[in-house]
XYZ file of C-alpha atoms in Angstrom:
76
model
C -134.735 23.381 -47.247
C -136.528 22.858 -43.952
C -139.397 25.073 -45.098
C -139.862 23.021 -48.291
C -140.136 19.833 -46.241
C -142.748 21.413 -43.999
C -144.730 22.666 -47.012
C -144.614 19.212 -48.608
C -145.733 17.565 -45.353
C -148.782 19.871 -45.147
C -149.516 19.318 -48.838
C -149.487 15.542 -48.365
C -151.545 15.819 -45.176
C -154.270 17.784 -46.961
C -154.256 15.523 -50.024
C -154.553 12.421 -47.844
C -157.345 14.038 -45.812
C -159.406 14.779 -48.928
C -158.852 11.344 -50.457
C -159.662 9.554 -47.187
C -162.724 11.555 -46.138
C -164.038 12.304 -49.654
C -164.569 15.943 -48.629
C -162.698 19.179 -48.048
C -161.661 20.347 -44.573
C -164.474 22.001 -42.630
C -164.283 25.438 -41.030
C -166.602 24.142 -38.300
C -164.313 21.423 -36.957
C -161.433 22.600 -34.777
C -159.199 19.637 -35.619
C -159.316 20.588 -39.319
C -158.465 24.286 -38.883
C -154.708 23.846 -39.345
C -154.944 22.315 -42.799
C -157.762 24.663 -43.813
C -155.693 27.698 -42.808
C -152.684 26.303 -44.687
C -154.851 25.893 -47.779
C -156.249 29.426 -47.560
C -152.815 30.981 -46.996
C -151.320 29.162 -49.970
C -154.274 30.048 -52.194
C -153.674 33.724 -51.322
C -149.963 33.372 -52.118
C -150.728 31.824 -55.494
C -153.315 34.469 -56.390
C -150.859 37.212 -55.438
C -148.182 35.603 -57.641
C -145.818 35.044 -54.707
C -145.784 31.239 -54.629
C -142.526 29.478 -55.475
C -142.603 28.235 -59.097
C -141.838 24.622 -58.141
C -144.918 24.519 -55.890
C -147.428 26.001 -58.345
C -148.121 22.854 -60.374
C -148.532 20.687 -57.269
C -150.884 23.217 -55.714
C -152.962 23.459 -58.905
C -153.399 19.665 -58.831
C -154.575 19.988 -55.237
C -157.080 22.694 -56.216
C -158.451 20.381 -58.925
C -158.958 17.681 -56.296
C -160.669 20.196 -53.994
C -162.986 21.276 -56.807
C -164.251 17.684 -57.148
C -165.407 17.657 -53.528
C -166.761 21.180 -53.460
C -169.836 21.540 -51.260
C -173.117 21.469 -53.153
C -176.159 23.394 -51.994
C -178.643 20.705 -50.961
C -181.637 23.015 -51.406
C -181.242 23.748 -55.107
């Protein structure tokens, strides 16, 4: 159960970060690496089909939120 609590804490941390800053975590800022790495690891788990079923829907909602703040090429 401890692992589920930790996963949920990271999930909430990332969701709050995106809603507060109106952007996704940056790979260029050291203080954002933890949540970015968590996101990448969980995306890999989901794509490999190894994510726990109860987490899939929550994570898909998070990916929808991330898609809204996806970086846009300013030179197009």
